[in-house]
Amino acid sequence: MRILTGITPSGTLHIGNYFGAMRPAIELQTRGEAFYFIADYHSLTALTDAEARRRYTHGIALDWLACGLDPARAVFWRQSDIPEVCELMWILGTLTPMGLLERAHSYKDKTAKGISPNFGLFAYPVLMAADILLYDTNLVPVGRDQKQHVEMTRDMAIKFNQTYGETLVVPEHEIRENVALVPGLDGQKMSKSYGNTIEIFGEEKTLRKKIMGLVMDSRTPAEPKPDADKNLAIQLLRLFAPAEAALDFENRLRAGGLGYGDLKKALFEHYWNYFATARARRSELAADPGYVEGVLRDGALRARAAAASVLTRTRKACGLA
Ligand code: ADP
Ligand code: TRP
């Protein structure tokens, strides 16, 4: 089974990215052939600062490796090191109805927010389909917001196969329902573009301040809180603390007697300890930029070998070779 996922280097990674995409992907690397990449071509639709793109790309490579991506098991590369993906995007684009792309939620959300659309933003799902199909992918672990993109990928693969004969593998998505949507500091979906993130790695003081700044209601500590399970700090605590410990805090909050300040302090401690090992590993890796570059270069060689066979097959099927 081949498992593939990508993360766009358009900012610093947060715990929504971690629980929604990275941790499932890292767990899956023992269940099949893992293909994980940094989607720097996609980041062109969101970011026009070249230096920032390089910095985010390097940072995300460090994040993945620190969080447990094992380059001996997983193929790990930078998307733009395999420009063949753009050729497959073109081929798929010629079979993709405009109407399908016009219905893409992420495109509609972005234009609704006032981002003026260009061809790249419109074609984003076609490039993502090419990412997936170029490697004969079976399974795509992603957060819920990417589900539609994987469905569109399936449509494109099926359309190609109907038009030119069985050629492309039709993938499935994998979404962990319990962490499908990690809430941000404001209770909305945590996202790099909403300014409501808790970073995976960051400065202790800044992150403590963010977590202690979580907005709660004005009920006194003594008051019982029957809605304790919906409390934002409790929801976040469930991600980091053992289940019994999180439940204990929830029960204490429900009964009354636990102040929000103490709850947030506990949340910060659990969050900070949760990533302690990864944080130490990340600073070791950061001290050796040559290592990270070497991993990505080696990954690109392996990814290219897989891509070449699919692209040759696809070109033959549609009469380009
Ligand atoms: P962002 O919204 O912060 O820009 P991306 O779109 O780059 O995040 O998402 C990278 C991966 O992380 C995707 O698989 C996405 O589904 C997942 N992801 C992002 N935000 C969340 C969240 N709040 N909860 C769960 N998964 C998320
Ligand atoms: N669009 C994805 C995101 O914003 C990133 C991505 C690009 C991706 N290509 C992919 C994810 C292929 C899975 C498979 O999160």
mmCIF file of C-alpha atoms and ligand atoms in Angstrom:
data_model
loop_
_atom_site.group_PDB
_atom_site.id
_atom_site.type_symbol
_atom_site.label_atom_id
_atom_site.label_comp_id
_atom_site.label_asym_id
_atom_site.label_seq_id
_atom_site.Cartn_x
_atom_site.Cartn_y
_atom_site.Cartn_z
ATOM 1 C CA MET A 1 0.000 0.000 0.000
ATOM 2 C CA ARG A 2 1.329 3.439 -0.889
ATOM 3 C CA ILE A 3 0.486 6.315 1.471
ATOM 4 C CA LEU A 4 1.035 9.916 0.406
ATOM 5 C CA THR A 5 0.515 13.345 1.915
ATOM 6 C CA GLY A 6 1.842 16.881 1.566
ATOM 7 C CA ILE A 7 1.943 20.053 3.633
ATOM 8 C CA THR A 8 2.191 23.529 2.108
ATOM 9 C CA PRO A 9 5.091 25.697 3.342
ATOM 10 C CA SER A 10 3.024 28.861 3.700
ATOM 11 C CA GLY A 11 3.706 29.413 7.409
ATOM 12 C CA THR A 12 4.806 27.749 10.624
ATOM 13 C CA LEU A 13 3.146 24.427 11.445
ATOM 14 C CA HIS A 14 0.596 24.264 14.239
ATOM 15 C CA ILE A 15 -1.004 21.544 16.335
ATOM 16 C CA GLY A 16 -3.937 21.297 13.873
ATOM 17 C CA ASN A 17 -1.449 20.284 11.190
ATOM 18 C CA TYR A 18 0.174 17.907 13.656
ATOM 19 C CA PHE A 19 -2.924 16.038 14.855
ATOM 20 C CA GLY A 20 -4.834 16.310 11.568
ATOM 21 C CA ALA A 21 -2.104 15.307 9.153
ATOM 22 C CA MET A 22 1.397 14.693 10.524
ATOM 23 C CA ARG A 23 0.764 12.322 13.381
ATOM 24 C CA PRO A 24 -1.546 10.034 11.354
ATOM 25 C CA ALA A 25 0.997 10.073 8.530
ATOM 26 C CA ILE A 26 3.874 9.243 10.875
ATOM 27 C CA GLU A 27 1.891 6.375 12.399
ATOM 28 C CA LEU A 28 1.078 5.090 8.929
ATOM 29 C CA GLN A 29 4.712 4.943 7.834
ATOM 30 C CA THR A 30 4.965 1.429 9.256
ATOM 31 C CA ARG A 31 1.836 0.242 7.429
ATOM 32 C CA GLY A 32 2.991 0.723 3.870
ATOM 33 C CA GLU A 33 5.273 2.694 1.589
ATOM 34 C CA ALA A 34 5.125 6.254 2.873
ATOM 35 C CA PHE A 35 5.547 9.156 0.402
ATOM 36 C CA TYR A 36 5.541 12.540 2.151
ATOM 37 C CA PHE A 37 6.433 15.872 0.592
ATOM 38 C CA ILE A 38 6.583 19.619 1.087
ATOM 39 C CA ALA A 39 4.146 21.250 -1.344
ATOM 40 C CA ASP A 40 6.220 24.289 -2.323
ATOM 41 C CA TYR A 41 4.569 24.691 -5.744
ATOM 42 C CA HIS A 42 1.235 24.989 -3.933
ATOM 43 C CA SER A 43 2.684 27.636 -1.617
ATOM 44 C CA LEU A 44 3.143 29.921 -4.645
ATOM 45 C CA THR A 45 -0.626 30.503 -4.548
ATOM 46 C CA ALA A 46 -0.420 31.858 -0.993
ATOM 47 C CA LEU A 47 2.978 33.503 -0.623
ATOM 48 C CA THR A 48 5.176 35.672 -2.868
ATOM 49 C CA ASP A 49 8.169 36.125 -0.550
ATOM 50 C CA ALA A 50 10.939 33.894 -1.954
ATOM 51 C CA GLU A 51 13.093 33.996 1.170
ATOM 52 C CA ALA A 52 10.112 33.139 3.396
ATOM 53 C CA ARG A 53 9.293 30.180 1.157
ATOM 54 C CA ARG A 54 12.844 28.825 1.571
ATOM 55 C CA ARG A 55 12.700 29.355 5.331
ATOM 56 C CA TYR A 56 9.270 27.699 5.748
ATOM 57 C CA THR A 57 10.292 24.789 3.538
ATOM 58 C CA HIS A 58 13.399 24.134 5.606
ATOM 59 C CA GLY A 59 11.426 24.605 8.839
ATOM 60 C CA ILE A 60 8.732 22.135 7.821
ATOM 61 C CA ALA A 61 11.366 19.575 6.830
ATOM 62 C CA LEU A 62 12.818 19.937 10.351
ATOM 63 C CA ASP A 63 9.328 19.641 11.895
ATOM 64 C CA TRP A 64 8.550 16.388 10.090
ATOM 65 C CA LEU A 65 11.895 14.827 10.933
ATOM 66 C CA ALA A 66 11.728 15.964 14.565
ATOM 67 C CA CYS A 67 8.194 14.584 14.930
ATOM 68 C CA GLY A 68 9.236 11.131 13.828
ATOM 69 C CA LEU A 69 9.303 10.898 10.041
ATOM 70 C CA ASP A 70 11.916 8.211 9.454
ATOM 71 C CA PRO A 71 13.803 8.835 6.194
ATOM 72 C CA ALA A 72 14.914 5.199 6.167
ATOM 73 C CA ARG A 73 11.266 4.190 5.811
ATOM 74 C CA ALA A 74 9.513 7.153 4.222
ATOM 75 C CA VAL A 75 10.365 8.888 0.953
ATOM 76 C CA PHE A 76 10.487 12.573 1.886
ATOM 77 C CA TRP A 77 11.005 15.298 -0.717
ATOM 78 C CA ARG A 78 10.351 18.816 -1.924
ATOM 79 C CA GLN A 79 7.548 18.895 -4.521
ATOM 80 C CA SER A 80 9.401 21.226 -6.920
ATOM 81 C CA ASP A 81 12.337 18.796 -7.136
ATOM 82 C CA ILE A 82 10.034 16.661 -9.324
ATOM 83 C CA PRO A 83 8.769 19.124 -11.967
ATOM 84 C CA GLU A 84 7.200 16.168 -13.831
ATOM 85 C CA VAL A 85 4.195 16.757 -11.587
ATOM 86 C CA CYS A 86 3.416 19.852 -13.673
ATOM 87 C CA GLU A 87 3.201 17.754 -16.837
ATOM 88 C CA LEU A 88 0.693 15.409 -15.225
ATOM 89 C CA MET A 89 -1.238 18.438 -13.980
ATOM 90 C CA TRP A 90 -1.583 19.641 -17.572
ATOM 91 C CA ILE A 91 -2.781 16.262 -18.800
ATOM 92 C CA LEU A 92 -5.358 15.983 -15.984
ATOM 93 C CA GLY A 93 -6.416 19.596 -16.498
ATOM 94 C CA THR A 94 -7.535 18.831 -20.027
ATOM 95 C CA LEU A 95 -10.041 16.324 -18.615
ATOM 96 C CA THR A 96 -11.243 18.457 -15.678
ATOM 97 C CA PRO A 97 -14.519 20.356 -16.153
ATOM 98 C CA MET A 98 -14.438 24.030 -15.114
ATOM 99 C CA GLY A 99 -17.588 23.361 -13.074
ATOM 100 C CA LEU A 100 -15.779 20.830 -10.879
ATOM 101 C CA LEU A 101 -13.093 23.388 -10.002
ATOM 102 C CA GLU A 102 -15.660 26.136 -9.471
ATOM 103 C CA ARG A 103 -17.282 23.965 -6.790
ATOM 104 C CA ALA A 104 -14.053 23.530 -4.751
ATOM 105 C CA HIS A 105 -14.690 24.739 -1.167
ATOM 106 C CA SER A 106 -11.166 25.997 -0.611
ATOM 107 C CA TYR A 107 -11.308 28.057 -3.829
ATOM 108 C CA LYS A 108 -14.727 29.438 -2.913
ATOM 109 C CA ASP A 109 -13.603 30.240 0.662
ATOM 110 C CA LYS A 110 -10.503 32.042 -0.526
ATOM 111 C CA THR A 111 -12.275 34.134 -3.159
ATOM 112 C CA ALA A 112 -15.058 34.886 -0.648
ATOM 113 C CA LYS A 113 -12.369 36.268 1.689
ATOM 114 C CA GLY A 114 -11.420 38.710 -1.048
ATOM 115 C CA ILE A 115 -8.330 36.956 -2.416
ATOM 116 C CA SER A 116 -8.413 37.779 -6.117
ATOM 117 C CA PRO A 117 -8.206 34.451 -7.902
ATOM 118 C CA ASN A 118 -5.513 33.636 -10.412
ATOM 119 C CA PHE A 119 -5.126 30.559 -12.588
ATOM 120 C CA GLY A 120 -2.880 28.881 -9.974
ATOM 121 C CA LEU A 121 -5.483 29.138 -7.232
ATOM 122 C CA PHE A 122 -8.162 27.818 -9.586
ATOM 123 C CA ALA A 123 -5.932 24.950 -10.755
ATOM 124 C CA TYR A 124 -4.796 24.098 -7.187
ATOM 125 C CA PRO A 125 -6.893 20.877 -7.005
ATOM 126 C CA VAL A 126 -5.500 19.692 -10.359
ATOM 127 C CA LEU A 127 -1.931 20.059 -9.094
ATOM 128 C CA MET A 128 -2.918 18.254 -5.915
ATOM 129 C CA ALA A 129 -4.459 15.450 -7.986
ATOM 130 C CA ALA A 130 -1.235 15.215 -9.971
ATOM 131 C CA ASP A 131 0.725 14.965 -6.678
ATOM 132 C CA ILE A 132 -1.376 12.018 -5.635
ATOM 133 C CA LEU A 133 -1.733 10.207 -8.959
ATOM 134 C CA LEU A 134 1.910 10.573 -10.006
ATOM 135 C CA TYR A 135 2.926 8.096 -7.300
ATOM 136 C CA ASP A 136 0.215 5.392 -7.668
ATOM 137 C CA THR A 137 -1.090 6.419 -4.238
ATOM 138 C CA ASN A 138 -3.625 4.222 -2.439
ATOM 139 C CA LEU A 139 -4.199 6.234 0.751
ATOM 140 C CA VAL A 140 -4.070 9.973 1.516
ATOM 141 C CA PRO A 141 -4.122 10.923 5.239
ATOM 142 C CA VAL A 142 -5.425 14.514 5.528
ATOM 143 C CA GLY A 143 -7.579 16.752 7.693
ATOM 144 C CA ARG A 144 -11.272 17.077 6.896
ATOM 145 C CA ASP A 145 -10.797 20.297 4.906
ATOM 146 C CA GLN A 146 -8.880 18.373 2.236
ATOM 147 C CA LYS A 147 -11.470 15.634 1.772
ATOM 148 C CA GLN A 148 -13.077 17.286 -1.240
ATOM 149 C CA HIS A 149 -9.695 17.648 -2.946
ATOM 150 C CA VAL A 150 -9.126 13.911 -2.639
ATOM 151 C CA GLU A 151 -12.610 13.261 -4.016
ATOM 152 C CA MET A 152 -11.810 15.501 -6.984
ATOM 153 C CA THR A 153 -8.605 13.509 -7.478
ATOM 154 C CA ARG A 154 -10.653 10.328 -7.666
ATOM 155 C CA ASP A 155 -12.938 11.945 -10.267
ATOM 156 C CA MET A 156 -9.946 12.924 -12.393
ATOM 157 C CA ALA A 157 -8.367 9.458 -12.188
ATOM 158 C CA ILE A 158 -11.655 7.781 -13.112
ATOM 159 C CA LYS A 159 -12.176 10.183 -16.016
ATOM 160 C CA PHE A 160 -8.668 9.522 -17.313
ATOM 161 C CA ASN A 161 -9.159 5.771 -17.061
ATOM 162 C CA GLN A 162 -12.508 5.957 -18.851
ATOM 163 C CA THR A 163 -11.033 8.090 -21.607
ATOM 164 C CA TYR A 164 -7.693 6.355 -22.185
ATOM 165 C CA GLY A 165 -7.995 2.946 -20.488
ATOM 166 C CA GLU A 166 -7.037 1.703 -16.969
ATOM 167 C CA THR A 167 -3.889 3.685 -16.161
ATOM 168 C CA LEU A 168 -4.126 5.608 -12.902
ATOM 169 C CA VAL A 169 -4.673 4.235 -9.397
ATOM 170 C CA VAL A 170 -7.836 5.664 -7.744
ATOM 171 C CA PRO A 171 -6.909 6.720 -4.166
ATOM 172 C CA GLU A 172 -8.862 6.812 -0.867
ATOM 173 C CA HIS A 173 -8.598 9.437 1.851
ATOM 174 C CA GLU A 174 -8.056 8.703 5.524
ATOM 175 C CA ILE A 175 -9.463 11.164 8.039
ATOM 176 C CA ARG A 176 -9.258 10.578 11.802
ATOM 177 C CA GLU A 177 -12.658 11.715 12.989
ATOM 178 C CA ASN A 178 -11.636 12.434 16.592
ATOM 179 C CA VAL A 179 -9.005 14.953 15.521
ATOM 180 C CA ALA A 180 -10.483 15.898 12.156
ATOM 181 C CA LEU A 181 -10.812 19.496 13.288
ATOM 182 C CA VAL A 182 -8.525 20.979 15.920
ATOM 183 C CA PRO A 183 -9.989 24.252 17.232
ATOM 184 C CA GLY A 184 -7.835 27.379 17.352
ATOM 185 C CA LEU A 185 -7.397 29.978 20.097
ATOM 186 C CA ASP A 186 -10.731 31.531 19.092
ATOM 187 C CA GLY A 187 -12.627 28.230 18.927
ATOM 188 C CA GLN A 188 -12.745 28.312 15.085
ATOM 189 C CA LYS A 189 -10.739 25.849 12.939
ATOM 190 C CA MET A 190 -7.076 26.382 13.694
ATOM 191 C CA SER A 191 -5.402 27.656 10.525
ATOM 192 C CA LYS A 192 -2.229 29.430 9.484
ATOM 193 C CA SER A 193 -4.395 31.935 7.681
ATOM 194 C CA TYR A 194 -6.659 32.803 10.657
ATOM 195 C CA GLY A 195 -4.001 33.946 13.159
ATOM 196 C CA ASN A 196 -5.390 31.574 15.832
ATOM 197 C CA THR A 197 -2.642 28.961 15.982
ATOM 198 C CA ILE A 198 -0.707 27.141 18.667
ATOM 199 C CA GLU A 199 2.594 26.292 16.996
ATOM 200 C CA ILE A 200 4.129 22.837 17.394
ATOM 201 C CA PHE A 201 7.500 24.438 18.039
ATOM 202 C CA GLY A 202 7.909 27.942 19.301
ATOM 203 C CA GLU A 203 9.234 30.075 22.054
ATOM 204 C CA GLU A 204 8.126 29.019 25.541
ATOM 205 C CA LYS A 205 7.137 32.488 26.733
ATOM 206 C CA THR A 206 5.091 33.283 23.631
ATOM 207 C CA LEU A 207 3.233 30.001 23.741
ATOM 208 C CA ARG A 208 2.539 30.208 27.449
ATOM 209 C CA LYS A 209 1.082 33.663 26.846
ATOM 210 C CA LYS A 210 -1.098 32.396 23.999
ATOM 211 C CA ILE A 211 -2.485 29.527 26.057
ATOM 212 C CA MET A 212 -3.007 31.598 29.204
ATOM 213 C CA GLY A 213 -4.814 34.109 26.951
ATOM 214 C CA LEU A 214 -7.503 31.606 25.872
ATOM 215 C CA VAL A 215 -10.814 33.393 26.346
ATOM 216 C CA MET A 216 -13.174 31.682 28.826
ATOM 217 C CA ASP A 217 -16.510 32.891 30.181
ATOM 218 C CA SER A 218 -17.029 34.938 33.347
ATOM 219 C CA ARG A 219 -18.384 32.208 35.660
ATOM 220 C CA THR A 220 -16.567 32.018 39.008
ATOM 221 C CA PRO A 221 -14.299 29.018 39.796
ATOM 222 C CA ALA A 222 -16.807 27.706 42.358
ATOM 223 C CA GLU A 223 -19.731 27.531 39.928
ATOM 224 C CA PRO A 224 -20.496 24.081 38.482
ATOM 225 C CA LYS A 225 -20.114 23.939 34.691
ATOM 226 C CA PRO A 226 -22.435 21.378 33.129
ATOM 227 C CA ASP A 227 -21.009 22.161 29.678
ATOM 228 C CA ALA A 228 -17.424 21.283 30.751
ATOM 229 C CA ASP A 229 -16.951 18.883 27.816
ATOM 230 C CA LYS A 230 -17.331 21.789 25.358
ATOM 231 C CA ASN A 231 -14.748 23.981 27.085
ATOM 232 C CA LEU A 232 -11.977 24.934 24.631
ATOM 233 C CA ALA A 233 -9.149 24.243 27.114
ATOM 234 C CA ILE A 234 -10.619 20.794 27.838
ATOM 235 C CA GLN A 235 -10.886 20.044 24.114
ATOM 236 C CA LEU A 236 -7.233 20.961 23.637
ATOM 237 C CA LEU A 237 -6.146 19.154 26.796
ATOM 238 C CA ARG A 238 -7.637 15.924 25.397
ATOM 239 C CA LEU A 239 -5.076 16.064 22.605
ATOM 240 C CA PHE A 240 -2.083 16.193 24.954
ATOM 241 C CA ALA A 241 -3.026 14.524 28.239
ATOM 242 C CA PRO A 242 -3.710 10.830 28.879
ATOM 243 C CA ALA A 243 -7.471 10.178 28.611
ATOM 244 C CA GLU A 244 -7.956 9.670 32.379
ATOM 245 C CA ALA A 245 -6.144 12.895 33.239
ATOM 246 C CA ALA A 246 -8.219 14.907 30.747
ATOM 247 C CA LEU A 247 -11.409 13.357 32.072
ATOM 248 C CA ASP A 248 -10.390 14.183 35.627
ATOM 249 C CA PHE A 249 -9.991 17.883 34.708
ATOM 250 C CA GLU A 250 -13.318 17.801 32.871
ATOM 251 C CA ASN A 251 -15.073 16.330 35.932
ATOM 252 C CA ARG A 252 -13.490 18.874 38.267
ATOM 253 C CA LEU A 253 -14.595 21.696 35.977
ATOM 254 C CA ARG A 254 -18.122 20.292 35.785
ATOM 255 C CA ALA A 255 -18.379 19.949 39.563
ATOM 256 C CA GLY A 256 -17.093 23.463 40.229
ATOM 257 C CA GLY A 257 -13.966 24.398 42.162
ATOM 258 C CA LEU A 258 -11.454 24.374 39.321
ATOM 259 C CA GLY A 259 -10.506 27.852 38.084
ATOM 260 C CA TYR A 260 -9.886 28.585 34.413
ATOM 261 C CA GLY A 261 -6.384 29.856 35.218
ATOM 262 C CA ASP A 262 -5.374 26.542 36.786
ATOM 263 C CA LEU A 263 -6.916 24.640 33.903
ATOM 264 C CA LYS A 264 -4.962 26.686 31.360
ATOM 265 C CA LYS A 265 -1.749 26.244 33.351
ATOM 266 C CA ALA A 266 -2.254 22.474 33.236
ATOM 267 C CA LEU A 267 -2.994 22.671 29.513
ATOM 268 C CA PHE A 268 0.240 24.546 28.884
ATOM 269 C CA GLU A 269 2.296 22.023 30.899
ATOM 270 C CA HIS A 270 0.805 19.054 29.043
ATOM 271 C CA TYR A 271 1.300 20.733 25.669
ATOM 272 C CA TRP A 272 4.872 21.705 26.456
ATOM 273 C CA ASN A 273 5.830 18.226 27.722
ATOM 274 C CA TYR A 274 4.070 16.508 24.850
ATOM 275 C CA PHE A 275 6.573 17.906 22.342
ATOM 276 C CA ALA A 276 9.659 17.858 24.640
ATOM 277 C CA THR A 277 11.451 14.988 22.895
ATOM 278 C CA ALA A 278 10.626 16.311 19.436
ATOM 279 C CA ARG A 279 11.783 19.788 20.467
ATOM 280 C CA ALA A 280 15.192 18.458 21.561
ATOM 281 C CA ARG A 281 15.527 16.439 18.359
ATOM 282 C CA ARG A 282 14.586 19.494 16.286
ATOM 283 C CA SER A 283 17.372 21.628 17.757
ATOM 284 C CA GLU A 284 19.885 18.841 17.077
ATOM 285 C CA LEU A 285 18.739 18.619 13.462
ATOM 286 C CA ALA A 286 18.703 22.388 13.028
ATOM 287 C CA ALA A 287 22.393 22.477 13.893
ATOM 288 C CA ASP A 288 23.120 20.376 10.804
ATOM 289 C CA PRO A 289 21.383 21.909 7.741
ATOM 290 C CA GLY A 290 23.403 19.619 5.450
ATOM 291 C CA TYR A 291 21.641 16.607 6.919
ATOM 292 C CA VAL A 292 18.155 17.919 6.121
ATOM 293 C CA GLU A 293 19.174 18.878 2.579
ATOM 294 C CA GLY A 294 20.672 15.414 2.125
ATOM 295 C CA VAL A 295 17.433 13.737 3.226
ATOM 296 C CA LEU A 296 15.397 15.822 0.750
ATOM 297 C CA ARG A 297 17.852 15.187 -2.090
ATOM 298 C CA ASP A 298 17.825 11.459 -1.504
ATOM 299 C CA GLY A 299 14.004 11.556 -1.233
ATOM 300 C CA ALA A 300 13.759 13.360 -4.573
ATOM 301 C CA LEU A 301 15.804 10.626 -6.261
ATOM 302 C CA ARG A 302 13.496 7.934 -4.939
ATOM 303 C CA ALA A 303 10.335 9.924 -5.692
ATOM 304 C CA ARG A 304 11.522 10.596 -9.238
ATOM 305 C CA ALA A 305 12.001 6.886 -9.927
ATOM 306 C CA ALA A 306 8.392 6.197 -8.895
ATOM 307 C CA ALA A 307 7.087 9.224 -10.824
ATOM 308 C CA ALA A 308 8.913 8.273 -14.029
ATOM 309 C CA SER A 309 7.149 4.955 -14.371
ATOM 310 C CA VAL A 310 3.667 6.445 -13.838
ATOM 311 C CA LEU A 311 4.337 9.335 -16.195
ATOM 312 C CA THR A 312 5.637 7.039 -18.952
ATOM 313 C CA ARG A 313 2.539 4.857 -18.576
ATOM 314 C CA THR A 314 0.274 7.920 -18.654
ATOM 315 C CA ARG A 315 1.984 9.474 -21.694
ATOM 316 C CA LYS A 316 1.670 6.184 -23.574
ATOM 317 C CA ALA A 317 -2.004 5.823 -22.635
ATOM 318 C CA CYS A 318 -2.929 9.218 -24.056
ATOM 319 C CA GLY A 319 -0.731 9.011 -27.155
ATOM 320 C CA LEU A 320 2.036 11.400 -26.145
ATOM 321 C CA ALA A 321 4.560 8.615 -26.544
HETATM 322 P P1 ADP B 1 -3.656 25.674 7.275
HETATM 323 O O1 ADP B 1 -5.161 25.689 7.276
HETATM 324 O O2 ADP B 1 -3.123 26.018 8.602
HETATM 325 O O3 ADP B 1 -3.037 26.504 6.167
HETATM 326 P P2 ADP B 1 -2.936 23.462 5.620
HETATM 327 O O4 ADP B 1 -4.073 23.781 4.708
HETATM 328 O O5 ADP B 1 -1.550 23.723 5.157
HETATM 329 O O6 ADP B 1 -3.210 24.182 7.017
HETATM 330 O O7 ADP B 1 -3.089 21.953 6.066
HETATM 331 C C1 ADP B 1 -2.052 20.983 6.137
HETATM 332 C C2 ADP B 1 -2.676 19.709 6.681
HETATM 333 O O8 ADP B 1 -3.086 19.895 8.038
HETATM 334 C C3 ADP B 1 -3.938 19.247 5.928
HETATM 335 O O9 ADP B 1 -3.984 17.841 5.853
HETATM 336 C C4 ADP B 1 -5.052 19.786 6.782
HETATM 337 O O10 ADP B 1 -6.252 19.058 6.611
HETATM 338 C C5 ADP B 1 -4.478 19.632 8.186
HETATM 339 N N1 ADP B 1 -5.061 20.636 9.077
HETATM 340 C C6 ADP B 1 -4.927 21.977 9.009
HETATM 341 N N2 ADP B 1 -5.589 22.611 9.981
HETATM 342 C C7 ADP B 1 -6.202 21.638 10.716
HETATM 343 C C8 ADP B 1 -7.044 21.640 11.886
HETATM 344 N N3 ADP B 1 -7.382 22.770 12.499
HETATM 345 N N4 ADP B 1 -7.465 20.455 12.351
HETATM 346 C C9 ADP B 1 -7.117 19.294 11.745
HETATM 347 N N5 ADP B 1 -6.329 19.221 10.650
HETATM 348 C C10 ADP B 1 -5.863 20.369 10.128
HETATM 349 N N1 TRP B 2 -3.528 21.026 -0.261
HETATM 350 C C1 TRP B 2 -2.924 20.448 0.897
HETATM 351 C C2 TRP B 2 -3.104 21.380 2.073
HETATM 352 O O1 TRP B 2 -3.215 22.581 1.938
HETATM 353 C C3 TRP B 2 -1.455 20.158 0.681
HETATM 354 C C4 TRP B 2 -1.252 19.174 -0.399
HETATM 355 C C5 TRP B 2 -0.747 19.423 -1.634
HETATM 356 C C6 TRP B 2 -1.544 17.785 -0.334
HETATM 357 N N2 TRP B 2 -0.704 18.280 -2.374
HETATM 358 C C7 TRP B 2 -1.179 17.248 -1.613
HETATM 359 C C8 TRP B 2 -2.073 16.949 0.637
HETATM 360 C C9 TRP B 2 -1.362 15.900 -1.906
HETATM 361 C C10 TRP B 2 -2.249 15.593 0.341
HETATM 362 C C11 TRP B 2 -1.888 15.084 -0.926
HETATM 363 O O2 TRP B 2 -3.131 20.913 3.163
#
